[in-house]
């Protein structure tokens, strides 16, 4: 009996010790996942096939690959849009861009000018707003592309500082070819195509009026003709002035509300952005912080500093990728230096897939590689929306794990909001889902049963992952017409469009099973898939439910909101001085750089 008593006592003691240890572990784990630092790294137009951790064997990306080795790799991470502006709006808000008015009904789906009046509405709630309310220091460094002003050139209604960021250092719009001398003008090429017919019609109308006036068939009042000619002349002068000054008016660097370099200089630009990011981290080692480092790489115009030029196997594009990877390494090193690794969640992605149609005037490929996936930027083929998704958080997130479930860049919103102990908004639909249960292996299936893929404001495709199946069904209601027809993109127009003669509609919709055909090569038919009509029916019901959840909101990408408005133009000196200044080099408005 005595031995039984001792044995029982020993077991009870061990059980009690195990309970205490488990409580301590749970306490540590709970503490570790509360209010971590957040670093969000976003590339621009990077292909999923450009990274070593996604299979590339010729581009060197050791620092980005390290995130994969020490964290989780999402293999089916989906951008909410295949274009910059709507994708970034969805990322910041956790909502489909159609809900925030950041999806265009016109051909142009992104902001082109710094002096447009559209942008991310002040009614939208960003993760930066919510984290700032919870005591986080917040910074955006790099590209914004979500609007600037509404009614005057200093109201800054759409500015990053109006959306929860304490600090902004970067570009208010984006990196255009037009911003870098000698890189051509994709923008001007598109405008020229659109202006040819109106100019021809105007010319024919003027000649016709002159002829009928001369032969006496019609008497046109001289005053009316003069007004008409004056309007045409003024319009042409404004147009010529704008395109001649495009670089100065739209390509500039800001710190908070102040322009510090106009036009933008590409000299050591990535180094400057990286230095700003590192300084922000070092200022906040004792405070929880949110850093959104939004790279200009690898959107054209391509650029790379002297240390990286000519070093890759893929020309200037490869140089830019490898320079960006260096920058990621610098950010990771500063975390390690200050013992912040275990306190910091790091996320790396791209806003959409590679822009496959990007080819320089010299014939050099300036677009990236989307791996096995079809299409690219501006399309909802997998190449346009399947993007890198890497998350590292030592001790909390599984290291070296792969997750093949559908996830979205909208998922970052609820994930980091919950980590910051903030409340998700209850007055609106949040389309993203918390990723942490997936990342920690607590669940094996994504909450995204359906994902809706928009081409601008038009529902283009739907992805369905049934809970009881490994299949991932994807239907297309229309597809872009590639040009040339046997190519992998819309090379004639530089990007693919979403309506009219640019698309082919499908009834019944095209159906693919991505689990068996990730390249989207062979559409399924009722003959090759016995459940064809059942799958279409389920997806159509989901579309109906989704459509009912949408509410009318102001269209931020209407023509009125897209057009250049001179009274909204930001200029660090004056238009008469051609908006030249360079405070970055220690000079002011009179320090002019013509390079």
Coordinates of C-alpha atoms in Angstrom, one line a residue:
X1 CA 0.0 0.0 0.0
X2 CA 2.9 2.3 0.9
X3 CA 4.5 1.8 -2.5
X4 CA 1.2 2.4 -4.3
X5 CA 0.8 5.6 -2.3
X6 CA 4.3 6.8 -3.3
X7 CA 3.7 5.9 -6.9
X8 CA 0.4 7.7 -7.0
X9 CA 1.9 10.7 -5.2
X10 CA 4.7 10.8 -7.7
X11 CA 2.3 10.7 -10.7
X12 CA 0.2 13.4 -9.1
X13 CA 3.3 15.5 -8.7
X14 CA 4.4 15.0 -12.3
X15 CA 0.8 15.8 -13.5
X16 CA 0.8 19.0 -11.4
X17 CA 4.2 20.0 -12.8
X18 CA 3.0 19.4 -16.4
X19 CA 0.0 21.5 -15.8
X20 CA 2.1 24.3 -14.4
X21 CA 4.5 24.1 -17.4
X22 CA 1.7 24.0 -19.9
X23 CA 0.1 27.1 -18.2
X24 CA 3.5 28.9 -18.4
X25 CA 3.9 27.9 -22.1
X26 CA 0.4 29.2 -22.9
X27 CA 1.1 32.4 -21.0
X28 CA 4.3 32.9 -23.0
X29 CA 2.6 32.1 -26.3
X30 CA -0.3 34.4 -25.5
X31 CA 2.1 37.2 -24.5
X32 CA 4.2 36.6 -27.7
X33 CA 1.3 37.0 -30.1
X34 CA 0.0 40.2 -28.5
X35 CA 1.0 43.5 -30.1
X36 CA 4.0 42.4 -32.2
X37 CA 5.8 44.7 -34.5
X38 CA 4.5 44.4 -38.1
X39 CA 6.7 44.8 -41.2
X40 CA 4.9 44.6 -44.6
X41 CA 7.1 44.4 -47.6
X42 CA 5.4 44.9 -51.0
X43 CA 7.0 44.6 -54.4
X44 CA 5.5 46.2 -57.5
X45 CA 4.7 44.0 -60.5
X46 CA 7.0 41.1 -59.2
X47 CA 6.3 37.7 -60.8
X48 CA 5.8 34.7 -58.5
X49 CA 8.4 33.0 -60.6
X50 CA 11.1 35.6 -60.0
X51 CA 12.0 34.3 -56.5
X52 CA 14.2 31.4 -55.6
X53 CA 11.8 30.2 -52.9
X54 CA 9.1 29.8 -55.7
X55 CA 11.4 27.9 -58.0
X56 CA 13.6 30.5 -59.8
X57 CA 17.2 29.2 -60.3
X58 CA 18.9 32.1 -62.0
X59 CA 17.9 35.2 -60.0
X60 CA 19.6 35.6 -56.6
X61 CA 17.1 36.4 -53.8
X62 CA 18.8 34.9 -50.7
X63 CA 17.2 37.3 -48.2
X64 CA 13.6 36.9 -49.5
X65 CA 14.3 33.1 -49.6
X66 CA 15.3 33.3 -45.9
X67 CA 11.8 34.5 -45.1
X68 CA 10.5 31.3 -46.6
X69 CA 13.0 29.1 -44.8
X70 CA 12.3 30.7 -41.5
X71 CA 8.5 31.1 -42.0
X72 CA 5.6 30.1 -44.1
X73 CA 5.3 30.1 -47.9
X74 CA 1.7 30.6 -49.2
X75 CA 1.6 28.9 -52.6
X76 CA -1.9 30.1 -53.5
X77 CA -1.8 33.7 -52.3
X78 CA -4.1 35.8 -54.4
X79 CA -4.1 39.6 -55.0
X80 CA -7.6 41.1 -54.8
X81 CA -7.0 42.9 -58.1
X82 CA -4.5 42.5 -61.0
X83 CA -3.8 46.3 -61.0
X84 CA -1.9 48.5 -58.5
X85 CA -4.5 51.0 -57.2
X86 CA -7.4 48.6 -56.5
X87 CA -5.1 45.9 -55.2
X88 CA -3.5 48.2 -52.7
X89 CA -6.9 49.6 -51.6
X90 CA -8.0 46.1 -50.9
X91 CA -4.8 45.3 -49.0
X92 CA -5.1 48.3 -46.7
X93 CA -8.9 47.8 -46.0
X94 CA -9.3 44.1 -46.1
X95 CA -12.2 44.6 -48.6
X96 CA -12.8 44.1 -52.3
X97 CA -12.0 47.3 -54.1
X98 CA -15.6 47.4 -55.5
X99 CA -16.8 48.1 -51.9
X100 CA -14.6 51.2 -51.5
X101 CA -15.2 52.7 -55.0
X102 CA -11.7 51.9 -56.0
X103 CA -12.7 49.8 -59.0
X104 CA -13.2 51.6 -62.4
X105 CA -16.1 51.3 -64.8
X106 CA -14.0 53.0 -67.5
X107 CA -10.9 51.7 -69.3
X108 CA -8.4 53.3 -66.9
X109 CA -8.2 51.3 -63.6
X110 CA -5.4 53.3 -61.8
X111 CA -4.5 56.8 -60.9
X112 CA -2.2 58.4 -63.5
X113 CA -1.8 62.0 -62.1
X114 CA -0.8 63.5 -58.8
X115 CA -3.5 66.2 -59.3
X116 CA -6.5 63.8 -59.6
X117 CA -9.3 64.3 -57.1
X118 CA -10.0 60.5 -56.6
X119 CA -8.5 58.4 -53.9
X120 CA -9.1 56.1 -51.0
X121 CA -12.1 57.6 -49.2
X122 CA -11.8 58.9 -45.7
X123 CA -14.8 56.7 -44.9
X124 CA -12.6 53.6 -45.3
X125 CA -10.9 52.1 -42.3
X126 CA -7.3 51.0 -42.9
X127 CA -5.2 48.7 -40.7
X128 CA -2.9 51.6 -40.1
X129 CA -5.7 53.7 -38.6
X130 CA -6.7 50.9 -36.2
X131 CA -3.1 50.1 -35.2
X132 CA -2.3 53.8 -34.6
X133 CA -5.3 53.9 -32.2
X134 CA -3.7 51.0 -30.3
X135 CA -0.5 52.9 -29.8
X136 CA 1.5 51.7 -32.8
X137 CA 4.0 54.0 -34.5
X138 CA 3.1 53.7 -38.2
X139 CA 5.0 54.5 -41.4
X140 CA 4.6 54.1 -45.1
X141 CA 7.8 54.3 -47.1
X142 CA 7.7 54.0 -50.9
X143 CA 4.8 54.0 -53.3
X144 CA 1.3 55.1 -52.3
X145 CA -0.9 55.3 -55.5
X146 CA -4.2 55.9 -53.7
X147 CA -4.8 59.6 -54.3
X148 CA -3.7 62.9 -52.7
X149 CA -6.1 65.8 -52.7
X150 CA -9.8 66.4 -53.1
X151 CA -10.7 70.1 -53.5
X152 CA -7.5 72.0 -53.0
X153 CA -3.8 71.3 -53.3
X154 CA -3.3 71.2 -49.6
X155 CA -6.3 69.4 -48.2
X156 CA -4.5 66.0 -48.4
X157 CA -7.7 64.1 -48.0
X158 CA -6.3 61.0 -49.5
X159 CA -2.8 61.3 -48.3
X160 CA -1.2 58.5 -46.2
X161 CA -1.2 60.7 -43.1
X162 CA -5.0 60.9 -43.5
X163 CA -5.2 57.1 -43.4
X164 CA -3.4 56.3 -40.2
X165 CA 0.3 56.7 -41.0
X166 CA 2.4 58.9 -38.7
X167 CA 5.2 59.1 -41.3
X168 CA 5.4 59.1 -45.1
X169 CA 8.4 59.1 -47.3
X170 CA 7.8 58.2 -50.9
X171 CA 5.9 58.7 -54.1
X172 CA 2.3 59.8 -54.1
X173 CA 1.5 58.2 -57.4
X174 CA 3.7 55.5 -59.0
X175 CA 6.9 54.9 -60.9
X176 CA 6.2 55.6 -64.6
X177 CA 8.5 55.1 -67.6
X178 CA 7.8 58.8 -68.1
X179 CA 9.6 59.5 -64.8
X180 CA 13.0 58.4 -66.1
X181 CA 14.5 60.2 -69.1
X182 CA 15.3 57.9 -72.0
X183 CA 12.9 55.2 -70.9
X184 CA 10.0 56.2 -73.3
X185 CA 6.4 56.9 -72.4
X186 CA 3.9 54.1 -72.3
X187 CA 1.4 56.7 -71.0
X188 CA 1.9 59.0 -74.0
X189 CA 1.6 56.1 -76.4
X190 CA -1.8 55.2 -75.0
X191 CA -3.0 58.9 -75.2
X192 CA -1.8 59.2 -78.7
X193 CA -3.9 56.2 -79.7
X194 CA -6.9 57.7 -78.0
X195 CA -6.4 61.2 -79.5
X196 CA -5.9 60.2 -83.2
X197 CA -9.6 60.0 -84.0
X198 CA -10.7 63.1 -82.1
X199 CA -8.0 65.2 -83.7
X200 CA -8.9 63.8 -87.1
X201 CA -12.6 64.6 -86.6
X202 CA -11.7 68.1 -85.3
X203 CA -9.5 68.7 -88.4
X204 CA -12.1 67.5 -90.8
X205 CA -14.8 69.6 -89.1
X206 CA -12.7 72.8 -89.4
X207 CA -11.8 72.2 -93.0
X208 CA -15.5 71.4 -93.8
X209 CA -16.6 74.6 -92.1
X210 CA -14.1 76.6 -94.0
X211 CA -15.2 75.0 -97.3
X212 CA -19.0 75.5 -96.8
X213 CA -18.3 79.1 -95.6
X214 CA -16.2 79.8 -98.7
X215 CA -18.7 78.5 -101.2
X216 CA -21.6 80.1 -99.4
X217 CA -23.6 77.0 -98.5
X218 CA -23.6 77.9 -94.8
X219 CA -23.0 81.1 -93.0
X220 CA -21.0 80.5 -89.8
X221 CA -20.8 83.6 -87.5
X222 CA -17.2 84.7 -87.4
X223 CA -17.4 85.1 -83.6
X224 CA -18.6 81.5 -83.1
X225 CA -15.8 80.2 -85.3
X226 CA -13.3 82.3 -83.4
X227 CA -14.5 80.9 -80.1
X228 CA -14.3 77.4 -81.4
X229 CA -10.7 77.9 -82.6
X230 CA -9.7 79.5 -79.3
X231 CA -11.1 76.6 -77.3
X232 CA -9.2 74.1 -79.5
X233 CA -6.0 76.1 -79.3
X234 CA -6.2 76.5 -75.5
X235 CA -6.9 72.7 -75.1
X236 CA -3.9 71.8 -77.3
X237 CA -1.6 74.2 -75.4
X238 CA -2.6 72.8 -72.0
X239 CA -2.2 69.3 -73.4
X240 CA 1.2 69.9 -74.8
X241 CA 2.3 71.7 -71.6
X242 CA 1.1 68.9 -69.5
X243 CA 2.9 66.2 -71.5
X244 CA 6.1 68.3 -71.8
X245 CA 6.0 68.7 -68.0
X246 CA 4.7 65.3 -67.1
X247 CA 7.8 64.2 -65.2
X248 CA 7.9 67.4 -63.1
X249 CA 4.2 67.3 -62.3
X250 CA 3.8 63.6 -61.4
X251 CA 7.2 62.2 -60.5
X252 CA 8.2 63.6 -57.1
X253 CA 9.3 62.5 -53.7
X254 CA 7.5 63.6 -50.5
X255 CA 8.3 63.5 -46.8
X256 CA 4.9 63.7 -45.0
X257 CA 3.1 66.7 -46.6
X258 CA 6.2 68.3 -48.1
X259 CA 7.8 67.7 -51.6
X260 CA 11.5 67.1 -51.1
X261 CA 12.6 66.2 -54.6
X262 CA 10.8 67.3 -57.8
X263 CA 11.3 65.6 -60.2
X264 CA 12.3 62.3 -58.6
X265 CA 16.0 61.3 -58.9
X266 CA 16.7 57.6 -59.3
X267 CA 20.2 57.9 -57.9
X268 CA 20.5 55.5 -55.0
X269 CA 16.8 55.6 -54.6
X270 CA 16.4 52.1 -53.1
X271 CA 19.2 52.9 -50.7
X272 CA 17.4 56.0 -49.6
X273 CA 14.1 54.1 -49.1
X274 CA 15.9 51.4 -47.2
X275 CA 17.7 53.9 -45.0
X276 CA 14.4 55.5 -44.1
X277 CA 12.9 52.1 -43.2
X278 CA 15.9 51.2 -41.0
X279 CA 15.8 54.6 -39.2
X280 CA 12.1 54.2 -38.5
X281 CA 12.7 50.8 -36.9
X282 CA 15.6 52.1 -34.8
X283 CA 13.5 55.0 -33.6
X284 CA 10.8 52.6 -32.3
X285 CA 12.7 49.7 -30.8
X286 CA 10.8 50.1 -27.5
X287 CA 7.4 50.8 -29.1
X288 CA 5.2 48.5 -31.2
X289 CA 5.4 49.7 -34.8
X290 CA 3.9 49.1 -38.2
X291 CA 6.2 49.6 -41.2
X292 CA 4.8 49.3 -44.7
X293 CA 7.8 49.3 -47.0
X294 CA 6.2 49.6 -50.5
X295 CA 9.0 49.2 -53.1
X296 CA 9.1 50.9 -56.5
X297 CA 10.9 47.8 -57.8
X298 CA 10.1 46.3 -60.3
X299 CA 7.6 48.6 -61.9
X300 CA 9.0 50.4 -65.0
X301 CA 10.9 52.5 -65.3
X302 CA 13.4 50.0 -64.2
X303 CA 16.5 51.2 -62.3
X304 CA 19.3 49.9 -60.2
X305 CA 22.2 51.5 -58.3
X306 CA 25.8 51.2 -59.5
X307 CA 26.5 48.3 -57.1
X308 CA 23.8 46.2 -58.8
X309 CA 23.9 47.3 -62.5
X310 CA 24.9 44.5 -64.8
X311 CA 25.3 42.0 -62.0
X312 CA 22.3 39.7 -62.7
X313 CA 21.6 37.2 -65.5
X314 CA 18.4 39.0 -66.5
X315 CA 19.4 42.5 -67.5
X316 CA 18.1 45.5 -65.7
X317 CA 15.0 43.7 -64.5
X318 CA 17.2 41.1 -62.7
X319 CA 19.4 43.8 -61.3
X320 CA 16.3 45.5 -59.8
X321 CA 15.1 42.3 -58.3
X322 CA 18.5 41.6 -56.7
X323 CA 18.7 45.2 -55.4
X324 CA 15.3 44.8 -53.8
X325 CA 16.4 41.5 -52.2
X326 CA 19.4 43.4 -50.7
X327 CA 17.1 45.9 -49.2
X328 CA 15.0 43.1 -47.6
X329 CA 18.2 41.8 -46.1
X330 CA 19.1 45.2 -44.6
X331 CA 15.7 45.3 -42.9
X332 CA 16.1 41.8 -41.5
X333 CA 19.6 42.7 -40.3
X334 CA 18.4 45.7 -38.3
X335 CA 15.7 43.6 -36.6
X336 CA 18.4 41.1 -35.6
X337 CA 20.8 43.8 -34.4
X338 CA 18.1 45.1 -32.0
X339 CA 16.9 41.7 -30.9
X340 CA 13.5 42.3 -32.5
X341 CA 13.2 39.1 -34.6
X342 CA 10.9 37.2 -32.1
X343 CA 8.8 40.3 -31.6
X344 CA 8.2 41.0 -35.3
X345 CA 5.9 39.6 -37.9
X346 CA 7.4 40.1 -41.4
X347 CA 5.3 39.7 -44.6
X348 CA 6.5 39.8 -48.2
X349 CA 4.3 40.0 -51.3
X350 CA 3.7 41.8 -54.6
X351 CA 0.6 43.9 -55.4
X352 CA -0.1 41.8 -58.5
X353 CA 1.7 39.5 -61.0
X354 CA 4.4 40.4 -63.4
X355 CA 3.7 42.8 -66.3
X356 CA 4.6 40.5 -69.2
X357 CA 4.0 43.1 -71.9
X358 CA 6.8 45.3 -70.6
X359 CA 9.4 45.5 -73.3
X360 CA 11.8 48.4 -73.7
X361 CA 12.2 50.4 -76.9
X362 CA 15.5 48.5 -77.4
X363 CA 13.7 45.2 -77.2
X364 CA 14.9 44.2 -73.7
X365 CA 12.4 42.4 -71.6
X366 CA 11.4 44.7 -68.7
X367 CA 8.7 42.5 -67.3
X368 CA 9.0 39.6 -64.8
X369 CA 8.3 35.9 -64.8
X370 CA 5.0 34.3 -63.6
X371 CA 6.3 30.8 -63.6
X372 CA 3.9 28.2 -65.0
X373 CA 0.9 30.5 -64.7
X374 CA -0.9 32.1 -67.6
X375 CA -1.2 35.8 -68.3
X376 CA 0.0 38.6 -66.1
X377 CA -0.8 42.0 -64.7
X378 CA -4.2 43.4 -65.6
X379 CA -5.7 39.9 -66.1
X380 CA -7.3 37.4 -63.7
X381 CA -5.5 34.5 -65.2
X382 CA -3.4 33.0 -62.4
X383 CA -0.3 34.9 -63.6
X384 CA -2.0 38.2 -62.9
X385 CA -3.2 37.5 -59.4
X386 CA -1.2 34.6 -57.8
X387 CA 1.6 36.4 -55.9
X388 CA 4.3 35.6 -53.4
X389 CA 3.1 35.3 -49.9
X390 CA 5.8 34.9 -47.2
X391 CA 5.3 35.3 -43.4
X392 CA 8.0 35.0 -40.8
X393 CA 7.6 35.2 -37.0
X394 CA 10.1 33.0 -35.1
X395 CA 8.5 31.0 -32.3
X396 CA 5.0 31.7 -33.4
X397 CA 4.7 30.8 -37.1
X398 CA 5.9 27.5 -38.4
X399 CA 9.3 27.6 -40.0
X400 CA 9.8 26.1 -43.5
X401 CA 6.1 25.3 -43.9
X402 CA 4.0 25.4 -47.1
X403 CA 0.3 26.2 -47.2
X404 CA -1.5 25.4 -50.5
X405 CA -4.9 26.7 -49.4
X406 CA -6.4 29.8 -51.1
X407 CA -5.4 33.0 -49.2
X408 CA -5.8 36.7 -50.1
X409 CA -3.8 39.9 -49.6
X410 CA -7.0 41.1 -48.0
X411 CA -6.3 38.6 -45.1
X412 CA -3.5 40.8 -43.8
X413 CA -6.0 43.3 -42.5
X414 CA -7.8 41.1 -40.0
X415 CA -4.6 39.2 -39.1
X416 CA -2.7 42.2 -37.9
X417 CA -5.7 44.1 -36.5
X418 CA -6.3 41.1 -34.2
X419 CA -2.6 40.8 -33.3
X420 CA -2.7 44.5 -32.2
X421 CA -5.7 43.7 -29.9
X422 CA -7.8 46.1 -32.0
X423 CA -11.4 45.4 -32.9
X424 CA -12.5 44.6 -36.5
X425 CA -15.0 47.1 -37.8
X426 CA -18.6 45.9 -37.2
X427 CA -20.3 48.4 -39.5
X428 CA -19.0 46.9 -42.8
X429 CA -18.1 43.7 -44.5
X430 CA -14.5 42.6 -44.2
X431 CA -13.6 40.1 -46.9
X432 CA -10.3 39.0 -45.5
X433 CA -9.8 36.3 -42.9
X434 CA -7.4 36.0 -40.0
X435 CA -4.4 33.9 -41.2
X436 CA -2.9 33.0 -37.8
X437 CA -4.8 29.8 -37.3
X438 CA -3.5 28.6 -40.7
X439 CA 0.0 29.8 -40.0
X440 CA 0.2 28.1 -36.7
X441 CA -1.2 24.8 -38.0
X442 CA -4.4 25.0 -35.8
X443 CA -6.5 24.6 -38.9
X444 CA -5.7 23.1 -42.3
X445 CA -8.4 24.7 -44.5
X446 CA -8.8 28.3 -45.5
X447 CA -11.9 30.2 -44.6
X448 CA -12.1 31.4 -48.3
X449 CA -14.6 29.0 -49.8
X450 CA -15.1 31.6 -52.6
X451 CA -12.9 34.3 -53.9
X452 CA -14.2 36.9 -56.4
X453 CA -11.9 38.2 -59.1
X454 CA -12.7 41.6 -60.6
X455 CA -11.4 43.2 -63.7
X456 CA -11.9 46.8 -62.7
X457 CA -15.5 47.0 -61.6
X458 CA -16.6 43.9 -63.6
X459 CA -16.8 40.5 -62.0
X460 CA -14.5 38.5 -64.2
X461 CA -14.0 35.1 -62.5
X462 CA -14.7 33.2 -59.3
X463 CA -12.7 30.6 -57.4
X464 CA -14.4 27.9 -55.3
X465 CA -12.7 25.6 -52.9
X466 CA -15.4 23.2 -51.5
X467 CA -14.8 22.1 -47.9
X468 CA -15.1 18.4 -48.7
X469 CA -12.8 18.3 -51.8
X470 CA -9.2 19.0 -52.9
X471 CA -10.5 20.6 -56.1
X472 CA -10.3 24.3 -56.6
X473 CA -12.8 25.3 -59.3
X474 CA -12.4 28.6 -61.2
X475 CA -14.9 30.0 -63.7
X476 CA -14.4 32.9 -66.1
X477 CA -17.4 34.9 -67.3
X478 CA -15.2 36.6 -69.8
X479 CA -11.5 36.5 -70.8
X480 CA -9.2 39.2 -72.4
X481 CA -8.4 38.9 -76.1
X482 CA -4.6 38.5 -76.2
X483 CA -2.9 40.4 -79.0
X484 CA -1.2 38.8 -80.9
X485 CA -3.7 36.0 -80.5
X486 CA -1.1 33.3 -79.9
X487 CA 0.8 35.3 -77.2
X488 CA 0.5 35.4 -73.5
X489 CA -0.6 39.0 -73.1
X490 CA -2.1 42.2 -74.7
X491 CA 1.1 43.5 -76.3
X492 CA -0.7 45.7 -78.8
X493 CA -2.3 47.8 -76.0
X494 CA 0.3 47.2 -73.3
X495 CA -2.3 46.0 -70.8
X496 CA -5.5 44.0 -71.2
X497 CA -8.8 45.8 -70.8
X498 CA -12.1 44.6 -69.3
X499 CA -15.0 45.4 -71.7
X500 CA -16.2 45.8 -75.3
X501 CA -14.1 44.4 -78.1
X502 CA -11.2 43.8 -75.7
X503 CA -12.9 40.7 -74.2
X504 CA -14.7 37.5 -75.2
X505 CA -17.7 36.6 -73.1
X506 CA -18.5 32.9 -72.2
X507 CA -21.9 31.3 -71.7
X508 CA -21.6 28.9 -70.1
X509 CA -18.6 30.2 -68.3
X510 CA -15.1 28.6 -68.8
X511 CA -14.4 26.1 -66.0
X512 CA -11.0 25.0 -64.7
X513 CA -9.9 22.8 -61.8
X514 CA -6.7 24.5 -60.6
X515 CA -5.8 21.5 -58.5
X516 CA -5.3 19.5 -61.7
X517 CA -4.7 22.3 -64.3
X518 CA -2.9 25.3 -62.5
X519 CA -1.8 26.5 -65.9
X520 CA -5.4 27.0 -67.0
X521 CA -4.8 25.3 -70.3
X522 CA -7.8 23.1 -70.9
X523 CA -11.3 24.3 -70.0
X524 CA -13.6 21.6 -68.7
X525 CA -16.9 20.8 -70.4
X526 CA -20.0 18.8 -69.5
X527 CA -18.4 15.9 -71.4
X528 CA -15.1 16.0 -69.4
X529 CA -16.6 17.0 -66.0
X530 CA -19.8 15.2 -64.9
X531 CA -20.6 17.9 -62.3
X532 CA -20.1 20.8 -64.7
X533 CA -23.6 22.3 -64.4
X534 CA -23.8 21.7 -60.6
X535 CA -20.5 23.5 -60.1
X536 CA -21.7 26.4 -62.3
X537 CA -24.9 26.5 -60.3
X538 CA -23.2 26.7 -56.9
X539 CA -20.8 29.4 -58.1
X540 CA -23.7 31.4 -59.6
X541 CA -25.5 31.2 -56.2
X542 CA -22.4 32.5 -54.5
X543 CA -22.2 35.4 -57.0
X544 CA -25.8 36.3 -56.3
X545 CA -25.1 36.4 -52.6
X546 CA -22.0 38.4 -53.1
X547 CA -23.7 40.9 -55.4
X548 CA -26.5 41.4 -52.8
X549 CA -23.8 42.4 -50.3
X550 CA -22.5 45.3 -52.4
X551 CA -23.7 48.9 -51.8
X552 CA -23.4 51.9 -54.0
X553 CA -20.4 54.1 -53.1
X554 CA -18.8 57.1 -54.9
X555 CA -16.7 56.0 -57.9
X556 CA -13.2 57.2 -57.0
X557 CA -12.0 56.2 -60.5
X558 CA -14.6 58.0 -62.6
X559 CA -13.3 60.2 -65.4
X560 CA -14.0 63.2 -63.3
X561 CA -11.8 61.9 -60.5
X562 CA -9.1 60.6 -62.8
X563 CA -8.5 63.8 -64.9
X564 CA -5.7 66.2 -64.1
X565 CA -6.9 69.3 -62.3
X566 CA -4.4 72.2 -62.3
X567 CA -5.7 73.6 -59.0
X568 CA -4.8 70.3 -57.3
X569 CA -1.3 70.3 -58.6
X570 CA 1.5 70.1 -56.0
X571 CA 4.6 72.1 -56.8
X572 CA 7.6 72.7 -54.6
X573 CA 8.6 76.0 -56.3
X574 CA 6.2 77.3 -58.9
X575 CA 5.0 76.4 -62.3
X576 CA 7.1 79.2 -63.7
X577 CA 10.2 77.5 -62.2
X578 CA 8.9 74.2 -63.7
X579 CA 8.5 72.7 -60.2
X580 CA 12.1 72.0 -59.7
X581 CA 13.6 71.4 -56.2
X582 CA 15.9 69.0 -54.4
X583 CA 15.8 69.2 -50.6
X584 CA 17.2 65.6 -50.6
X585 CA 20.7 67.0 -51.5
X586 CA 20.5 69.8 -49.1
X587 CA 19.2 72.4 -51.6
X588 CA 15.9 74.1 -51.9
X589 CA 13.6 75.2 -54.8
X590 CA 16.4 77.0 -56.6
X591 CA 18.7 74.0 -56.7
X592 CA 17.8 72.8 -60.2
X593 CA 18.9 69.4 -61.6
X594 CA 18.4 68.9 -65.3
X595 CA 19.5 65.3 -65.4

